[in-house]
CSV table of C-alpha atoms in Angstrom, one decimal:
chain,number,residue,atom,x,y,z
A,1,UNK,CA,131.1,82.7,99.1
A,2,UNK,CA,130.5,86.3,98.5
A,3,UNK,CA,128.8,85.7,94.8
A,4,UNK,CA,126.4,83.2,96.5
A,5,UNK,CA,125.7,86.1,99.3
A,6,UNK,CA,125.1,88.5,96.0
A,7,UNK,CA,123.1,85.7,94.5
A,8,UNK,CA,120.8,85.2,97.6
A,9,UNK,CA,120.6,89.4,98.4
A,10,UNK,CA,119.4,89.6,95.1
A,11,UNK,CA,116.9,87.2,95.1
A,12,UNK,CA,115.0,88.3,98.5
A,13,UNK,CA,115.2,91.7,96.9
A,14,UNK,CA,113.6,91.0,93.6
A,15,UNK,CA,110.7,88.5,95.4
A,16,UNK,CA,110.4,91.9,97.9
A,17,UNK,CA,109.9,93.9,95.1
A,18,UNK,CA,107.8,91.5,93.2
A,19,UNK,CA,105.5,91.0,96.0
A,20,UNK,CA,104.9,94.9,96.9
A,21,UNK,CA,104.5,95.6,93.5
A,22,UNK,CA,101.7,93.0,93.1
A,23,UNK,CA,100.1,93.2,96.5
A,24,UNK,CA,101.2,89.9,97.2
A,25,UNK,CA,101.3,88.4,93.7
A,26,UNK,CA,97.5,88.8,93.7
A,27,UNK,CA,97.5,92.0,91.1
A,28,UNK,CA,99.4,91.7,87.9
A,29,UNK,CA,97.9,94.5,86.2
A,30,UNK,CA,96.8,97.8,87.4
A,31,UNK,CA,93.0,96.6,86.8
A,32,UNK,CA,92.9,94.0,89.4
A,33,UNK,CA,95.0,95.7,92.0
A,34,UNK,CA,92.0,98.1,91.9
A,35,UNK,CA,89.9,95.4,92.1
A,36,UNK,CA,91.4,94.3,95.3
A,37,UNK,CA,91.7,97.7,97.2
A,38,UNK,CA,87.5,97.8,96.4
A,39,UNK,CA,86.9,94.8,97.9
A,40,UNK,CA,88.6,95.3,100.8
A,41,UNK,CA,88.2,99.1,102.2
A,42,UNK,CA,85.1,99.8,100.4
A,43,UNK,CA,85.1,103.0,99.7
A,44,UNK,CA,82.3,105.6,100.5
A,45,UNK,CA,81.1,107.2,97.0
A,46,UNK,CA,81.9,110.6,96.7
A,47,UNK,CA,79.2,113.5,96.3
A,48,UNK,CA,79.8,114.4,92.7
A,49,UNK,CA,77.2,116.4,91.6
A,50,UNK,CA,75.4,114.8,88.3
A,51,UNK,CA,72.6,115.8,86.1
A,52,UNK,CA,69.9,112.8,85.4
A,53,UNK,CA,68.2,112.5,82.1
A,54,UNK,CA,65.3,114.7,83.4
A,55,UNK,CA,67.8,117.4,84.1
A,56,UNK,CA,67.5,117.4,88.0
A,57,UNK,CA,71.0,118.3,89.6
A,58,UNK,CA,72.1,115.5,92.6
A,59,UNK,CA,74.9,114.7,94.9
A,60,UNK,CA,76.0,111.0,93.9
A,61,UNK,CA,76.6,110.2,97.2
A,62,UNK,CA,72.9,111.3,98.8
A,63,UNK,CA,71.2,110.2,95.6
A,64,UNK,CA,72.1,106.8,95.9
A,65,UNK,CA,71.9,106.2,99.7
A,66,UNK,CA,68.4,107.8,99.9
A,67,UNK,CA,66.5,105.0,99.6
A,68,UNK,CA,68.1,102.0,101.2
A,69,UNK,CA,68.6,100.4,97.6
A,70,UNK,CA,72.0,99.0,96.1
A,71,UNK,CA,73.1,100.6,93.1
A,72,UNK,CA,74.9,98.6,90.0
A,73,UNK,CA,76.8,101.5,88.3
A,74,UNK,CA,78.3,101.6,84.5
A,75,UNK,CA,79.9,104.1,82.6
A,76,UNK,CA,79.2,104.4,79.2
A,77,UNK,CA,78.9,107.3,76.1
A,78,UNK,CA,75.8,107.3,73.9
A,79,UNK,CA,77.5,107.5,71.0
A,80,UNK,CA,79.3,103.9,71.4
A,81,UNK,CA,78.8,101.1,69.2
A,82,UNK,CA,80.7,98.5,70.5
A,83,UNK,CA,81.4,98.3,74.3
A,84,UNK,CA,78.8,100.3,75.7
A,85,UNK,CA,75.9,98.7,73.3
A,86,UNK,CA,76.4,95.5,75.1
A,87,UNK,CA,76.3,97.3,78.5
A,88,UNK,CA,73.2,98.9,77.3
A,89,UNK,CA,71.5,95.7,76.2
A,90,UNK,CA,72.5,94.3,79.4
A,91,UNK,CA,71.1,96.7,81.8
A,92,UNK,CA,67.6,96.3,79.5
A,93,UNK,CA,67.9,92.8,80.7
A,94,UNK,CA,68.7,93.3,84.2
A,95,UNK,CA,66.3,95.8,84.4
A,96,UNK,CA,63.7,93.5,82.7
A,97,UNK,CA,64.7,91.0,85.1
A,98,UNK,CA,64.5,93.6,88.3
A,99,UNK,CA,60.7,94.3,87.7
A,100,UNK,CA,59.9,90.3,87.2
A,101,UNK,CA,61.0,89.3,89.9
A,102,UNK,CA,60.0,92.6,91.7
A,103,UNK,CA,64.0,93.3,93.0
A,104,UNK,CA,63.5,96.9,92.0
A,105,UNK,CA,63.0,97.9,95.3
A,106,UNK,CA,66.1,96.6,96.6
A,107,UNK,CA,68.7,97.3,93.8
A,108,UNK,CA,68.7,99.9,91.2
A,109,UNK,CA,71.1,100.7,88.2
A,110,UNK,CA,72.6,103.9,87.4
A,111,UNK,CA,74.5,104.7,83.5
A,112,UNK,CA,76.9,107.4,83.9
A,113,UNK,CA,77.9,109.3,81.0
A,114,UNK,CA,82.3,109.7,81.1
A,115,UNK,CA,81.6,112.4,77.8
A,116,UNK,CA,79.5,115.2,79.4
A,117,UNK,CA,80.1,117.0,76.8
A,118,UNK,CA,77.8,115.3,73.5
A,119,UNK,CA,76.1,113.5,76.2
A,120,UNK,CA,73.9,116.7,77.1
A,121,UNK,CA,70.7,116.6,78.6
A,122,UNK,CA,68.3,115.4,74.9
A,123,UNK,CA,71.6,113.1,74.3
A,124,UNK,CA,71.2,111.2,77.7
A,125,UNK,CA,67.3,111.8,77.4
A,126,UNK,CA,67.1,110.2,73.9
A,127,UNK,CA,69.5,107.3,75.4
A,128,UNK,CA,67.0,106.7,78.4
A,129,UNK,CA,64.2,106.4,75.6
A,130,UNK,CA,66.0,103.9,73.5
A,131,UNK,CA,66.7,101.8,76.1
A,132,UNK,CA,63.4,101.6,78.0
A,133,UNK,CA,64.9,103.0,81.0
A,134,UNK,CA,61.9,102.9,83.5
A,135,UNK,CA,63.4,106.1,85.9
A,136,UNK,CA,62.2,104.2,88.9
A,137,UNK,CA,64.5,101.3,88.0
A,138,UNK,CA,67.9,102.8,85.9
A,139,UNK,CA,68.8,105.9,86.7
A,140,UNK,CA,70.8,107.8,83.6
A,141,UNK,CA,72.6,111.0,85.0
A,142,UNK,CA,76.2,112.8,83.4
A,143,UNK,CA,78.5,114.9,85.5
A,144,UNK,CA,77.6,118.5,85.9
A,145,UNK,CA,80.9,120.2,85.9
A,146,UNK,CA,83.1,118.3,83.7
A,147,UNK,CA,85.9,119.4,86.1
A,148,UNK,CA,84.8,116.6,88.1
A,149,UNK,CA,85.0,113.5,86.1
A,150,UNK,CA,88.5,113.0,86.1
A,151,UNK,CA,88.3,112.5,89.9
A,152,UNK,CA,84.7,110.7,89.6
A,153,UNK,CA,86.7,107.8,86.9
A,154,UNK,CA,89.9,107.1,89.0
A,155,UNK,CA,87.4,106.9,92.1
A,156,UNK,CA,85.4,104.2,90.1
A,157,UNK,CA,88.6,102.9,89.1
A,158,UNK,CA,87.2,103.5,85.6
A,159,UNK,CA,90.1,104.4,82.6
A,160,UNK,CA,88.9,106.2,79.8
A,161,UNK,CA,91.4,107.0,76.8
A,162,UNK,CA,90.3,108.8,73.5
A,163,UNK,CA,91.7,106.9,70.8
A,164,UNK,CA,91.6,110.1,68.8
A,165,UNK,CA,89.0,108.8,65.9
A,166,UNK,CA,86.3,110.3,68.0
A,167,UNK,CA,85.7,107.4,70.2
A,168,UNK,CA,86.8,106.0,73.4
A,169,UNK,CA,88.9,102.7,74.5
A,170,UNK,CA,87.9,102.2,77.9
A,171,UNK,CA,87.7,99.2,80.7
A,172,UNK,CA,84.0,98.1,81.4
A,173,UNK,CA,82.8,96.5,84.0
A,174,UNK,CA,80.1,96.8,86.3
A,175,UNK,CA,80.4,98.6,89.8
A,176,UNK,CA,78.2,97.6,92.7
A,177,UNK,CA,77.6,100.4,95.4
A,178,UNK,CA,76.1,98.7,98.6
A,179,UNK,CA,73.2,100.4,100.5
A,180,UNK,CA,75.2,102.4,102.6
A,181,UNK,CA,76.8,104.5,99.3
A,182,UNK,CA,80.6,102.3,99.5
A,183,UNK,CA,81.6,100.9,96.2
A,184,UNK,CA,82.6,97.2,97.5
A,185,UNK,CA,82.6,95.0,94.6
A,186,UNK,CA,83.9,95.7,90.7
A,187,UNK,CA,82.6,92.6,88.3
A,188,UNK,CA,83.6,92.3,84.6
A,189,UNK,CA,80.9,92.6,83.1
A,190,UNK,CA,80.9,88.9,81.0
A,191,UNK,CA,81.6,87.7,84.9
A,192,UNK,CA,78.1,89.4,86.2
A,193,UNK,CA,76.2,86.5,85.7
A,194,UNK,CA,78.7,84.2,88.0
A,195,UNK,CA,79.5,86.7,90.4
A,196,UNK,CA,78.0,85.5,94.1
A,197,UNK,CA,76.8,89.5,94.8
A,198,UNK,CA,75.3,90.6,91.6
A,199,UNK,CA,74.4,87.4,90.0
A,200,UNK,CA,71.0,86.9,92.0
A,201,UNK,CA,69.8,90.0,91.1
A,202,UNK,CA,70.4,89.8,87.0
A,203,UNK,CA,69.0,87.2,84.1
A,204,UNK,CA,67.7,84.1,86.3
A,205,UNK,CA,68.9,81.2,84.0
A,206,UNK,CA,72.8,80.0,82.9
A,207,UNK,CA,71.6,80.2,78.9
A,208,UNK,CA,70.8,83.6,79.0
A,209,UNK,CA,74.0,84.3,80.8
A,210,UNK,CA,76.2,82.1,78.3
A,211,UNK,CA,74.8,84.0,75.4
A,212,UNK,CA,75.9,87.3,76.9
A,213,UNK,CA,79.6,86.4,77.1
A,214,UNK,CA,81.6,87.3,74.2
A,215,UNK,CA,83.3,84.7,72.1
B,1,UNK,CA,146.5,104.8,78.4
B,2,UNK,CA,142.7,103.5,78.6
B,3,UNK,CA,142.0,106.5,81.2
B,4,UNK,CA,140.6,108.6,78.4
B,5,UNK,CA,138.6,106.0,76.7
B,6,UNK,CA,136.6,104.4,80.4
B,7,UNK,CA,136.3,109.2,80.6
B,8,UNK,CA,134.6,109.0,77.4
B,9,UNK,CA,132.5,106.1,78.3
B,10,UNK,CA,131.3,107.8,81.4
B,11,UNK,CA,130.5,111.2,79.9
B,12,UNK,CA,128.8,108.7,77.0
B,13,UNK,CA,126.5,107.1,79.7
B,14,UNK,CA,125.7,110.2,81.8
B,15,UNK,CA,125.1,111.8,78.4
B,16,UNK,CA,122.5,108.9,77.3
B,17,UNK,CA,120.7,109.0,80.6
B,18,UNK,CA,120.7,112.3,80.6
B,19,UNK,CA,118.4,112.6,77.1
B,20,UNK,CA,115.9,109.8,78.7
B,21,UNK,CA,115.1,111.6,81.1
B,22,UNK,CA,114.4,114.6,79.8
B,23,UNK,CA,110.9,114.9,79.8
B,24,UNK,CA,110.3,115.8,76.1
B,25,UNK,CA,111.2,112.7,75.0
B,26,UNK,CA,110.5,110.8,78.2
B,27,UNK,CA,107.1,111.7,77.1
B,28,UNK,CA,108.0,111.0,73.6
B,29,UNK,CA,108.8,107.0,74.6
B,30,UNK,CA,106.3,106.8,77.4
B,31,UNK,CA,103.1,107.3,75.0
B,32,UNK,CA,103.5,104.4,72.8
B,33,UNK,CA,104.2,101.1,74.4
B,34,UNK,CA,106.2,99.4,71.5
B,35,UNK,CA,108.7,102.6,72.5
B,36,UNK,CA,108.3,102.6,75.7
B,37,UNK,CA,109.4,98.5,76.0
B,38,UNK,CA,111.5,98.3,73.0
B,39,UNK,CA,113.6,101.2,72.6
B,40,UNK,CA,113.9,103.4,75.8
B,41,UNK,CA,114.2,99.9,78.3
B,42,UNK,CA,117.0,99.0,76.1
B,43,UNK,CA,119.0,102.3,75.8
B,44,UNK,CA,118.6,102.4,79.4
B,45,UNK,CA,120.3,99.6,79.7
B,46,UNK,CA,122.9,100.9,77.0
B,47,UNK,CA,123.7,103.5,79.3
B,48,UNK,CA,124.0,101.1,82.2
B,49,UNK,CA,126.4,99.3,79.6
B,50,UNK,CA,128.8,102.4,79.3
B,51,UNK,CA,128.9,103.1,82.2
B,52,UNK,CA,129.9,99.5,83.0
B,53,UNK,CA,132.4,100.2,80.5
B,54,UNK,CA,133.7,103.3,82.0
B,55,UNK,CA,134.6,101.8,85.0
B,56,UNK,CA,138.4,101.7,86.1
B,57,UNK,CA,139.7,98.5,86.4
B,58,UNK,CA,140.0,98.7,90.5
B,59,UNK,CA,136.4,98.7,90.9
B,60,UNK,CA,135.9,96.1,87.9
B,61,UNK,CA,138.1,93.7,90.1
B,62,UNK,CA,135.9,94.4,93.2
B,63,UNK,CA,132.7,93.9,91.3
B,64,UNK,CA,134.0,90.5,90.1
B,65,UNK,CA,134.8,89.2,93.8
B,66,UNK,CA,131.3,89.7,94.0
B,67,UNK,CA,130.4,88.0,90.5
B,68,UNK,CA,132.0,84.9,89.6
B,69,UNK,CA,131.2,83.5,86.4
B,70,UNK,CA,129.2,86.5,86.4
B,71,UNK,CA,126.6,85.0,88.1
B,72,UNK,CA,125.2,87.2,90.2
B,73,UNK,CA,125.2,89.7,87.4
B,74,UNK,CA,123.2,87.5,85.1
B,75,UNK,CA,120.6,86.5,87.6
B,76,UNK,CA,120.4,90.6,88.5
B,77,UNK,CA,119.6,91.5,84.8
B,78,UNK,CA,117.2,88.3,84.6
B,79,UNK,CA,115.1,89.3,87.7
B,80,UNK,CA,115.0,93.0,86.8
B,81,UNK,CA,113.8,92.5,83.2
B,82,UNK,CA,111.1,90.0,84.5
B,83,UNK,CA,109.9,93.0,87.3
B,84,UNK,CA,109.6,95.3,84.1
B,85,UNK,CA,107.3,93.0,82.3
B,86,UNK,CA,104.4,93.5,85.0
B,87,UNK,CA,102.1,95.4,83.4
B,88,UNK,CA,101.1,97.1,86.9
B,89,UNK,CA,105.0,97.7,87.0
B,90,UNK,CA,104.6,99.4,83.7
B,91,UNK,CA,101.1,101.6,84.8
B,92,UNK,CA,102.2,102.5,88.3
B,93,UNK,CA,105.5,103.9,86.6
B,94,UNK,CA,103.9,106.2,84.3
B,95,UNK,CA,101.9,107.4,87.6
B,96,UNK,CA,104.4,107.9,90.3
B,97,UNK,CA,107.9,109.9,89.2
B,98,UNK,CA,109.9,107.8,92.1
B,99,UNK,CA,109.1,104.2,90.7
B,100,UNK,CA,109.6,105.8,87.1
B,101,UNK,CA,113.3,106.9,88.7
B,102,UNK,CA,113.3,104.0,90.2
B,103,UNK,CA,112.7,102.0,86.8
B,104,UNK,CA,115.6,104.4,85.3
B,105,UNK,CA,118.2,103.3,87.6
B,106,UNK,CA,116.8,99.2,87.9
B,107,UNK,CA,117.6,98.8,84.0
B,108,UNK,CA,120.5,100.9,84.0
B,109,UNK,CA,122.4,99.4,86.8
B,110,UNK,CA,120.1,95.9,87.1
B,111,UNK,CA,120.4,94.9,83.6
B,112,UNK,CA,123.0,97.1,81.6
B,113,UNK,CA,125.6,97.4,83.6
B,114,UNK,CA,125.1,94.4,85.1
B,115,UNK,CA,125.4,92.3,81.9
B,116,UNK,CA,128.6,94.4,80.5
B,117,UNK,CA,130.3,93.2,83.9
B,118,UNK,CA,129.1,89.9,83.6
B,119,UNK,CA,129.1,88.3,80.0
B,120,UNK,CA,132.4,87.7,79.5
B,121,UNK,CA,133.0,86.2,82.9
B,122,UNK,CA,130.3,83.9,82.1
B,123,UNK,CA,131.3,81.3,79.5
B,124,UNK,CA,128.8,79.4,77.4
B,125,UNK,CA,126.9,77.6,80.1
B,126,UNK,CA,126.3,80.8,82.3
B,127,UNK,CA,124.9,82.8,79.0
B,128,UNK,CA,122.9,79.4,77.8
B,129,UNK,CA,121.4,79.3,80.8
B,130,UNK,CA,120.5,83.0,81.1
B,131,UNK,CA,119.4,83.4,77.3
B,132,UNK,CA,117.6,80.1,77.6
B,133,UNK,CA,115.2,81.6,80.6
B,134,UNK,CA,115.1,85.0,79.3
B,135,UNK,CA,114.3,84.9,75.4
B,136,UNK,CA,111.3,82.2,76.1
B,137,UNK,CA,109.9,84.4,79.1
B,138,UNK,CA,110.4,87.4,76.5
B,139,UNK,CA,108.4,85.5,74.0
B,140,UNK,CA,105.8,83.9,75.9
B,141,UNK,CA,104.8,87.6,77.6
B,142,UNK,CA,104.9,89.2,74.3
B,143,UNK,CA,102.2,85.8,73.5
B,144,UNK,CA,100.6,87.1,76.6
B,145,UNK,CA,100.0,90.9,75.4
B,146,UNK,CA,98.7,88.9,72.3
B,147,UNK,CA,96.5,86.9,72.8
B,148,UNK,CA,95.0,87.9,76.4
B,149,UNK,CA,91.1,89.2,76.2
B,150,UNK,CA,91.6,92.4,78.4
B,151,UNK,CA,93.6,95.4,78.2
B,152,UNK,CA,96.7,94.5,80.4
B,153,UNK,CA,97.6,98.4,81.3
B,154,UNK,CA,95.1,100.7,81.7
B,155,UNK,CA,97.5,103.3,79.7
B,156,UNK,CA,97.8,101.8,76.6
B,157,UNK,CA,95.0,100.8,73.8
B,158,UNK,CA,94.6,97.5,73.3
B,159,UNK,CA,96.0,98.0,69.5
B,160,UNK,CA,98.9,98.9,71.2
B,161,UNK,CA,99.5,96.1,73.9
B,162,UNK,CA,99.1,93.7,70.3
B,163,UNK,CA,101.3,95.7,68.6
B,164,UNK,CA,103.9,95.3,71.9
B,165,UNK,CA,103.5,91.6,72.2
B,166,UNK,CA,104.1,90.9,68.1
B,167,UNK,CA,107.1,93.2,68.3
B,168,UNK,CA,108.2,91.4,71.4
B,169,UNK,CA,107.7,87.3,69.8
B,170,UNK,CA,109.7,88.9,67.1
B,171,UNK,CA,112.6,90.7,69.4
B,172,UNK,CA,112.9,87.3,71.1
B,173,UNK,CA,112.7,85.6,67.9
B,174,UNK,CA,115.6,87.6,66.3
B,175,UNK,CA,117.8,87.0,69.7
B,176,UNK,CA,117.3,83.4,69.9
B,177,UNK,CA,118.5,82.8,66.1
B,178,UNK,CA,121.6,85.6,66.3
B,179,UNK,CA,122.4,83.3,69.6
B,180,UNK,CA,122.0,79.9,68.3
B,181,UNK,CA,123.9,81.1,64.5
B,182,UNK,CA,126.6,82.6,66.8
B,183,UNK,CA,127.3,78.6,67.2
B,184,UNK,CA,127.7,77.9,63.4
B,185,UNK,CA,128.9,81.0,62.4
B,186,UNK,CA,132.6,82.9,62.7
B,187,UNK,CA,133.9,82.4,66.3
B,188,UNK,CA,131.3,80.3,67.9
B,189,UNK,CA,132.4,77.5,64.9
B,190,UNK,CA,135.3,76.9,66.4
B,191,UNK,CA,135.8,74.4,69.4
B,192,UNK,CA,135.9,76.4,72.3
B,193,UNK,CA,139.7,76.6,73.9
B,194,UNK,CA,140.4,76.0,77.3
B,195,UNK,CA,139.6,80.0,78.6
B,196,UNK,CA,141.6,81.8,81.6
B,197,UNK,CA,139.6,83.4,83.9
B,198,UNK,CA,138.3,86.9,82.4
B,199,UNK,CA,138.9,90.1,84.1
C-alpha cells in the first residue's frame, strides 16, 4: 500500500544519497575521498613557484620532473614539535636509507613549508642543517608568494588549521609524485612502511617500521 | 478555532529557519562542531517540527495516507539523521552552499517534521523500534569520534571531534534513560489502553 511505496521511495533515496555522498561507500570522511580521487586521475602537480633552503626560486612542477626522479613530498613547519618532528625523523631515515642502498637517483624527497611566513629562508636553512638534509637527496623549499599556498594545500589535499596557540593541527601524510610530476598516491604516514609504492624505497626491515608507528 | 494557532506555528517555523540561516550565526554554529551537531541539527528539526505543527488538518490527513503507524515518517527521520553523521557529509556541507541548503531542508523536513507527523501515529512498538536503532547508532558514532586515531573532518580539531563524540554518548545517554523512565514514570506506568487510530 501507499506507506510501503513511501517506505521503499525512501529507502532507494537515502542508499542514492549515501552512495554519491561516499563515492560508493568507499569514502566516509573527506580525507579518504581525496585519497581516492589521487589514486585514480592522478593529477599533474601544479607550477607553484617555491623558494628552496638555498634561496633559488623554482616552478614545482619543472623542479620535480627535471630529472626523471619520483618525489615523496611532506608538509611540515619548523617550529613543530609533535607531528612534524616525527616526519622529520622519518625523512632522516628514508633519506639514510636512500643513499644505502643507492635509490637516490631514482626517488627524492621534498619538505614543504605550509607557514611561509617564520619559515623564511635561515628558518628553512637552519631546518635543512638540523636534519642532515643532503640537497641532492631532500629537497627543503617554502612557497614564494604566500598567495599561493592555499591553492598549493587543497591540491595536495593537505588541511591546515591554526589552532590559535601559535601552532597548527593539520593531516600528515606522505605524498608521492611519480616521474612524470602527477601526484598518484597519498600514504599515512605510520602506513609508509606497508604501502606496496613507497615501502621499497624507505627503512629495509619490519622492526624499524614497527617502531615508527605510534602507539 | 485552531486556524490562528497552526498561523502562529508557521510564522514560528519560518521565523526559526529564518535565524539559521542567516549567515552570522550560521557561521556562529558551523565553527564548533559540538554546535554545529548538537544544537543547530536539532533546531532545524524544531522548525521542521512547527511547521509540522502548522499544518491544517487536510493536508495532515493526506500525509497520514501516506504514513501509517507513521512508518514511513520514522524510517525518513532514521535515514536522514544517519546521512548527517558522515563526517564527509559534514565537510562537503561546510564547502558547497547547495548541500549545506540541502542539509537545511533534509533535517527540517526529513527528521522534524517528519517525526511531529509521525509519533503519535506510531504506538510503542513503532517508537521502540525507531529509538532502539537510533539512540545506539547515536552512541556508538559519538564512541567513534572518541576513540578513532585520525581526525574524522578535515574542519574540525581533533579536541573538537572528542569533545563532539563525549557530548554525543551523553545526548544518547540522556534519551535512552528519559525513554525507558517514561515506562515507570507518570503516563507510561499505566497499562496502555486499547488506542484508536491517531489523526
Amino acid at each position: 500500500m501507499r506507506t510501503a511505496l513511501a517506505c521503499l521511495l525512501l529507502l532507494v533515496l537515502a542508499v542514492a544519497a549515501a552512495a554519491r555522498m561516499t563515492h560508493g561507500f568507499s569514502a566516509f570522511t573527506a580525507e579518504q575521498a581525496r585519497r581516492l580521487y589521487v589514486q585514480e586521475r592522478q593529477p599533474l602537480l601544479p607550477q607553484t613557484r617555491l623558494i628552496d633552503a638555498a634561496g633559488n626560486t623554482h616552478a614545482l612542477r619543472e623542479w620535480l620532473q627535471a630529472d626523471g626522479r619520483a618525489w615523496i613530498v611532506d608538509f611540515i613547519y619548523t617550529r613543530c614539535e609533535t607531528l612534524c618532528s616525527v616526519l622529520g625523523t622519518q625523512y632522516q631515515r628514508i633519506q639514510a636509507n636512500l643513499r644505502r642502498r643507492h635509490l637516490d637517483a631514482r626517488v627524492g624527497l621534498l619538505t614543504i613549508s605550509f607557514d611561509p611566513a617564520r619559515d623564511d629562508g635561515p628558518a628553512l636553512a637552519a631546518y635543512a642543517r638540523r636534519m642532515g638534509a643532503d640537497p641532492a637527496i631532500w629537497r627543503i623549499a617554502r612557497v614564494a608568494d604566500p598567495a599561493d599556498l592555499p591553492g598549493l594545500l587543497r591540491f595536495f589535499g593537505v588541511v591546515v588549521i591554526d589552532d590559535g596557540h601559535g601552532d597548527f593541527q593539520h593531516n600528515a601524510a606522505l605524498l608521492w609524485v611519480d616521474a612524470s610530476g602527477r601526484l598518484s598516491r597519498i600514504v599515512d604516514y605510520g602506513d609508509a612502511w606497508s604501502d606496496p609504492v613507497l615501502a621499497p624505497y624507505l627503512a629495509p626491515t619490519a622492526r624499524e617500521a614497527a617502531d615508527e608507528r605510534q602507539p | 478555532m485552531s486556524g490562528s494557532r497552526e498561523r502562529g506555528a508557521r510564522i514560528a517555523a519560518i521565523a526559526l529557519f529564518a535565524a539559521l540561516a542567516a549567515p552570522p550565526v550560521r557561521a556562529l554554529l558551523e565553527a564548533d562542531m559540538r554546535l554545529h551537531m548538537l544544537v543547530q541539527f536539532p533546531l532545524l528539526a524544531a522548525a521542521g517540527a512547527l511547521a509540522a505543527a502548522g499544518l491544517p488538518s487536510g493536508w495532515r490527513a493526506a500525509i497520514a495516507r501516506w504514513n501509517r503507524h507513521g512508518i514511513a515518517g520514522l524510517l525518513c527521520a532514521a535515514l536522514t539523521s544517519t546521512f548527517w553523521m558522515l563526517p564527509k557529509a559534514l565537510d562537503d556541507a561546510l564547502v558547497e552552499p547547495w548541500l549545506d541548503a540541502a542539509k537545511f531542508v533534509s533535517l527540517g523536513l526529513g527528521v522534524g517534521f517528519a517525526l511531529a507527523v509521525s509519533w503519535r501515529p506510531a504506538g510503542l512498538i513503532g517508537r521502540g523500534v525507531f529509538l532502539g536503532n537510533l539512540l545506539p547508532m547515536l552512541a556508538v558514532a559519538g564512541w567513534l569520534y572518541l576513540a578513532a586515531p585520525l581526525r574524522l573532518c578535515n574542519a574540525y580539531l581533533t579536541g573538537q571531534q572528542q569533545a563532539t563524540g563525549t557530548a554525543l554518548i551523553a545526548a544518547a545517554l540522556v534519551a535512552t534513560l528519559a525513554w525507558l523512565g517514561g515506562f515507570f514514570v507518570g503516563a507510561g506506568a499505566r497499562p496502555a489502553a486499547p488506542r484508536a487510530p491517531a489523526g
